[in-house]
Structure formats: C-alpha cells, structure tokens
Amino acid sequence: MCGIVGYVGDKQALEVVLDGLRRLEYRGYDSAGVSVLDGSGLQVERKAGKLANLEELVSGRAMPGTLGIGHTRWATHGPPTDANAHPHVDCAGAVAVVHNGTIENYEVLVAGLEQRGHQRRSETDTEVVAHLLEERYADGPTQGDLPASLRSICKDLEGSFVLVVSHRDEPDLVVAARRNLPLVIGLGDGENFVGSDVTAFIAHTREARAVEQDQVVEVRRAGVTVTDLEGTVVDGDSYHVDWDTDAAEKGGYEFFMLKEIEEQPAAVRETLGGRLDADGLLHLDELAMSDEDVRGIEQVFIVACGSAYHSGLIGKYAIERWCRLPVQVEMASEFRYRDPVVGRNTLVIAVSQSGETADTLEAVRHARSQRAWVLAVTNTVGSTISRESDAALYTRGGPEVAVASTKAVMTQITAMYLVGLYLAQLRGTRDPDEVRAHMADLSTIPDLLTELLGRMEPVRELARSLKDEERVLFLGRHVGYPMALEGALKLKELAYVSAEGFPAGEIKHGPIALIEQGTPVVVIAPRHALQAKLINNVQEVRARGARTIVITTDGDASVLPYADDVISIPDTKSLLTPLLTIVPLQVLSAEIARARGLDVDQPRNLAKSVTVE
Ligand code: M6R
C-alpha cells in the first residue's frame, strides 16, 4: 500500500510530486505529504485525509525547489493523523523520509534511538529511518554519504519497505531502497524519478527500470546509479512503457470506475489480440513451458486474492472442462500456511492485477520453493510477481485506477480461458477445431460487451431503488457462483452493504434463513444447463418474501414469472457467460454507492494494491 514519488530535475518539484501522487492515490488515501528542497532547507507539509486536503494546504504557498519527495498513505502503524503522515524528518529536520511497507523491528530500533536522545514525533515505524540516517550521515564510516548511510540502515531493518530519502545538504540527490515492495525508476532527460509504479512519472517519461530486491538507487539530474547493499553497482535493463496516458485520466467520467467499466470491450480485445496463428491455433508462448512439461502437468493450483480469486474460480471451470486436469483455487493468504501438496508436476497460476499483492507474492515464493512451475497472470509489466514467477502472461488491461477491480477481472477471466484452451490444445484434450471454435466465441465478446454496456440505464435505475438496502444476497450456480461472490464483494467494498454470494443450491442449508420480506436477492441465471434448477431456487426465495432480481439471457422468458426485476444479457456459450453477467453486477454496485453519496473510486479503509500480509 502507500504511493511514493521522488523527483530531481529542473521543474518545480511540488507540481511534479503532487501530479505523481494524484495518480498513485489509489494505493492509499488516508493522509499525504510532500517535501521540497529549496536553498534554505527541506520544506515539509503533511495532512490527514485525502490528497485534496494536502493540495488545499499547499495551494498558494511558495514551495520552490526542483527536488522533492511525496507520499500518499494507507496507515499501518499509527492512525491517519497529520503527525503520522509522511514525510518524516530527523531531530534537525535535515533528512526527509517516505516509506511504503512495515519495519517489523522498529520497536527495538526506537528504544535504542530514544536512549541516544532522539525525540520521536509520530507513532509510525517510518520515523526511525529518519533518525538512523541522521546518525549515520553525521558520523562513522558512512559519514557524509547518504546512499552509504541508507545501505547500512537497510541491513538493520526487518520487514518490507520502499524508502525514499532526501537530505538538505544534497541538492542533487534522492536516494531510494527496496525490499519486497515495488519501486520503479523513471529515466528522463536532465531529470529522473522514482515511484511506486510507472503512473507516478508517466506524464514525464516512458523509460522505466525496475528496482530489484535489496537494491539502493541514487537518483541525480544527470543519471541514476543502482547498487546492491554492499555498494556494488548493478546493471539493469530499462523498458518502454506503452500505456496511454489518457487511460490514467478520468476522461470526463465522474469516477475512474465508471470509465474502466466502459473500457472493458477494448480491454478484452487487447487480451485476446494476436493469440492465433494463420491456422487458427492458439499461441501462448509466455507460458514458457516445453510441450513435454505441459503434458507432464498433473495438477493445477490457482492462487489469488479478492476479485482475482473469483477470476481464478472461473479458471477452474475452464481448465477442468477443457483439459481434464484437477484444479484447486486457493486464497493466496491461506495457501502457504496449510502446506499444500505441490511439486514438480504442478502448475501454479498466480492471478494479480497489480502483481504486487503480498499474499499472492508469498504464495508464488512458496510454490517455487516446492519446485512447482509458476505462471503469473498479471496486468503489470515488471511487477514483483511477474519477475519472481517462472513465466508471465500479461492481461493487457491498461491502468486500472479505481480500487474496485473491473476491467482487471474481466481480462483475468479472459486470460483464464486462454490458458485453459492452450493447455487443452497442447495436451490434446481438445482438438484444434474445437479450440478454434471456442476462440471464435471469445472473439465475439467485445462486441457483445459494447452492446450490453449501451443498455445499462435500467440497471442504474434499479440500483437507485436499492440504495437504502442494508443486505443483499447473490446466488448463482456453476460459473454463476463465482460471479455471485464477485457481485457481493463489489457491493460490500463500494456501498458498504452487507452482501453475500452463495451457490444457489446451498441456500437451503442455512442462508435462506436470512431472507425476510423484501430482501433483495440477485440471481445470476443466464440460459444454460442448470437454469431449471436456478429457477427452482428463485421460487424458493421468492416464496419467503425475497425481491428477486434475475440476470437472464435475451429472449429467455422462462424466469420472468418469478422475477421482480429482470436484467437481460446477450446470449453466449454458457462457460463464457461470466464475461457478460459481471457487467450489470459492476454497474449495480457502482450506482448504489453513487446514490449513497460515496466515493466510488476510493472506498473507505481500502487500497488498490495490498502489499501487506
Ligand atoms: O492486484 P491484485 O489483483 O492482486 O488484487 C487482489 C485484490 O486485492 C483485488 O482484486 C480486490 O479484491 C479488489 N479491490 C476488488 O474489487
């Protein structure tokens, strides 16, 4: 969590840093701060609440200077107050530090610092770094050497961190360090950047370089030097970022989420693009496994969190159906703690939009330690999960800024189908004609999505009628079940409504007791083999007073007698229906949140990228 920016160049740093923080605010938004170095020293401003509060504080205030660092916070140690907002400074106000992560041994370090006379001004773990830097820069073998001071401190820190540091006596230097959490360098012309991700500097440069584990970066106007913790210079490749800058702007929409919902047809098109050869055979060279190894796979695990976990559940249906391989889908936060039976012939698929989710990353590390082959399915090129996996399949969804995952889930589900078909093709469980036919079905989805998105106004109207509900249930069967979970998660996180998703056949074993007169129950019932059973379930809940909201297929009248409200989607193959049923669920939750006057993009207590366990 937390967004970090560092800049040194010839522009006014305050503007560059605030602009970067605006783009990173999705990572955390309970307080924010900046520090700018001018001729007289470090100027630091911090404010609790969203970035807008900080912007108001500094507006009209002179903070000249062309070197600056900034931070937008998701609190871990200490509540989100002005005092706990970053940057933190040492006793003399000579060093400013911003930090993403947690320093696990900070209490021991604080005790030592207090004994040595340092005054603590916040409840954060971060502040210790400022005081330690004060000591090491002032004295001893690293005296007067900021990068060496930071390298030496990193050796004493336990936990996860990205640290970005500036010092009043170093007018041409920002220093940053990384362990376990993401840090990217932006390479400009006469100016250079560091940021939590490329959106921090994409408005200024598209040349980026990822910082690896336990590396320290010295950022100067003329260039950037990366070293390991011993000070040895480490070479690395830069890469070009081809994300469209407009994609990271709201483009006239009230919220990013609304824009990102509309971007889904194009996103799916991108995910599918260029995957077929002239013979209509699927190519997924990113999997990077030999045909022999693919044929040797005996089981598949899919590990992920939140909405990505729901995408993984769809992957299970697709891979089991097409490849006849056993697939287990695990919440990444549970995976490594129960000692799963994973070995050499196991394919582990880690699904993560950000590629930085701590739980998923740890699951990847665990799987690799067990000699499994790990494939990352991620949206973020150069992310930690993609780099630590054996191979990476990029979902190509473009930047997703809203905390709620929409086009990311959509493209993850699409990628799950691609993986399923590719494995089936290589293992010979589906013949090439069938793979071609499924790919042809998938290729119709973007147009169907465009059509569906064009008729969402009745769904928005329905959402407004639900705005005062405090509990909503979601039911589905087969691939509709993960979508029921996804619909419930979206409503919880966006509208703070108590919502649960169930397999429809399961409600009679307990959850049906939740139903009272008027309880809204959303049933995902597009036309497919289990629809008759779903209609029974709709009748069961309706008989107990539920208000039934049924998602069905165009032209299908079978469910109409039992539905209080109907949402109709275009027809497609039953296994692919999640790519369509998910859309009204997204629109419903966004509109309920909007009608309740909530911040659709930045729900309370959350952050986009969950980099703590
Ligand atoms: O970046 P990731 O895909 O690993 O994130 C996983 C979850 O944190 C994420 O999907 C979360 O559940 C979304 N906010 C849901 O909309």
mmCIF file of C-alpha atoms and ligand atoms in Angstrom, residues 305-309 351-357 360 385 403-406 409 412 486 489-490 493 606-610, ligand 1:
data_model
loop_
_atom_site.group_PDB
_atom_site.id
_atom_site.type_symbol
_atom_site.label_atom_id
_atom_site.label_comp_id
_atom_site.label_asym_id
_atom_site.label_seq_id
_atom_site.Cartn_x
_atom_site.Cartn_y
_atom_site.Cartn_z
ATOM 1 C CA CYS A 305 -6.966 -12.644 -3.605
ATOM 2 C CA GLY A 306 -10.281 -10.817 -3.750
ATOM 3 C CA SER A 307 -11.692 -10.331 -7.222
ATOM 4 C CA ALA A 308 -8.650 -12.040 -8.744
ATOM 5 C CA TYR A 309 -9.619 -15.125 -6.728
ATOM 6 C CA VAL A 351 -3.519 -14.110 -10.669
ATOM 7 C CA SER A 352 -2.921 -10.499 -9.684
ATOM 8 C CA GLN A 353 -3.772 -7.233 -11.393
ATOM 9 C CA SER A 354 -1.085 -5.265 -9.591
ATOM 10 C CA GLY A 355 1.442 -8.081 -9.463
ATOM 11 C CA GLU A 356 2.353 -6.764 -6.024
ATOM 12 C CA THR A 357 -0.222 -8.291 -3.665
ATOM 13 C CA THR A 360 -0.081 -13.721 -3.698
ATOM 14 C CA ILE A 385 5.036 -11.273 -9.034
ATOM 15 C CA VAL A 403 -9.871 0.487 -6.181
ATOM 16 C CA ALA A 404 -12.679 -1.789 -7.356
ATOM 17 C CA SER A 405 -11.435 -4.193 -9.940
ATOM 18 C CA THR A 406 -13.480 -4.183 -13.168
ATOM 19 C CA VAL A 409 -11.184 -9.045 -13.507
ATOM 20 C CA GLN A 412 -8.145 -12.050 -15.944
ATOM 21 C CA GLU A 486 -17.897 -11.054 -7.170
ATOM 22 C CA LEU A 489 -17.702 -8.276 -2.970
ATOM 23 C CA LYS A 490 -18.289 -5.263 -5.195
ATOM 24 C CA GLU A 493 -16.465 -2.692 -0.870
ATOM 25 C CA LEU A 606 -9.123 0.062 1.287
ATOM 26 C CA ALA A 607 -6.215 0.483 -1.073
ATOM 27 C CA LYS A 608 -5.732 -0.753 -4.600
ATOM 28 C CA SER A 609 -2.562 -2.651 -4.117
ATOM 29 C CA VAL A 610 -2.435 -4.660 -0.897
HETATM 30 O O1 M6R B 1 -3.765 -6.637 -7.540
HETATM 31 P P1 M6R B 1 -4.498 -7.891 -7.235
HETATM 32 O O2 M6R B 1 -5.288 -8.416 -8.398
HETATM 33 O O3 M6R B 1 -3.605 -8.965 -6.662
HETATM 34 O O4 M6R B 1 -5.542 -7.513 -6.101
HETATM 35 C C1 M6R B 1 -6.308 -8.506 -5.484
HETATM 36 C C2 M6R B 1 -7.414 -7.897 -4.662
HETATM 37 O O5 M6R B 1 -6.894 -7.075 -3.665
HETATM 38 C C3 M6R B 1 -8.393 -7.103 -5.523
HETATM 39 O O6 M6R B 1 -8.935 -7.890 -6.547
HETATM 40 C C4 M6R B 1 -9.541 -6.554 -4.651
HETATM 41 O O7 M6R B 1 -10.313 -7.600 -4.150
HETATM 42 C C5 M6R B 1 -10.388 -5.569 -5.452
HETATM 43 N N1 M6R B 1 -10.410 -4.315 -4.762
HETATM 44 C C6 M6R B 1 -11.813 -5.965 -5.612
HETATM 45 O O8 M6R B 1 -12.517 -5.061 -6.386
#
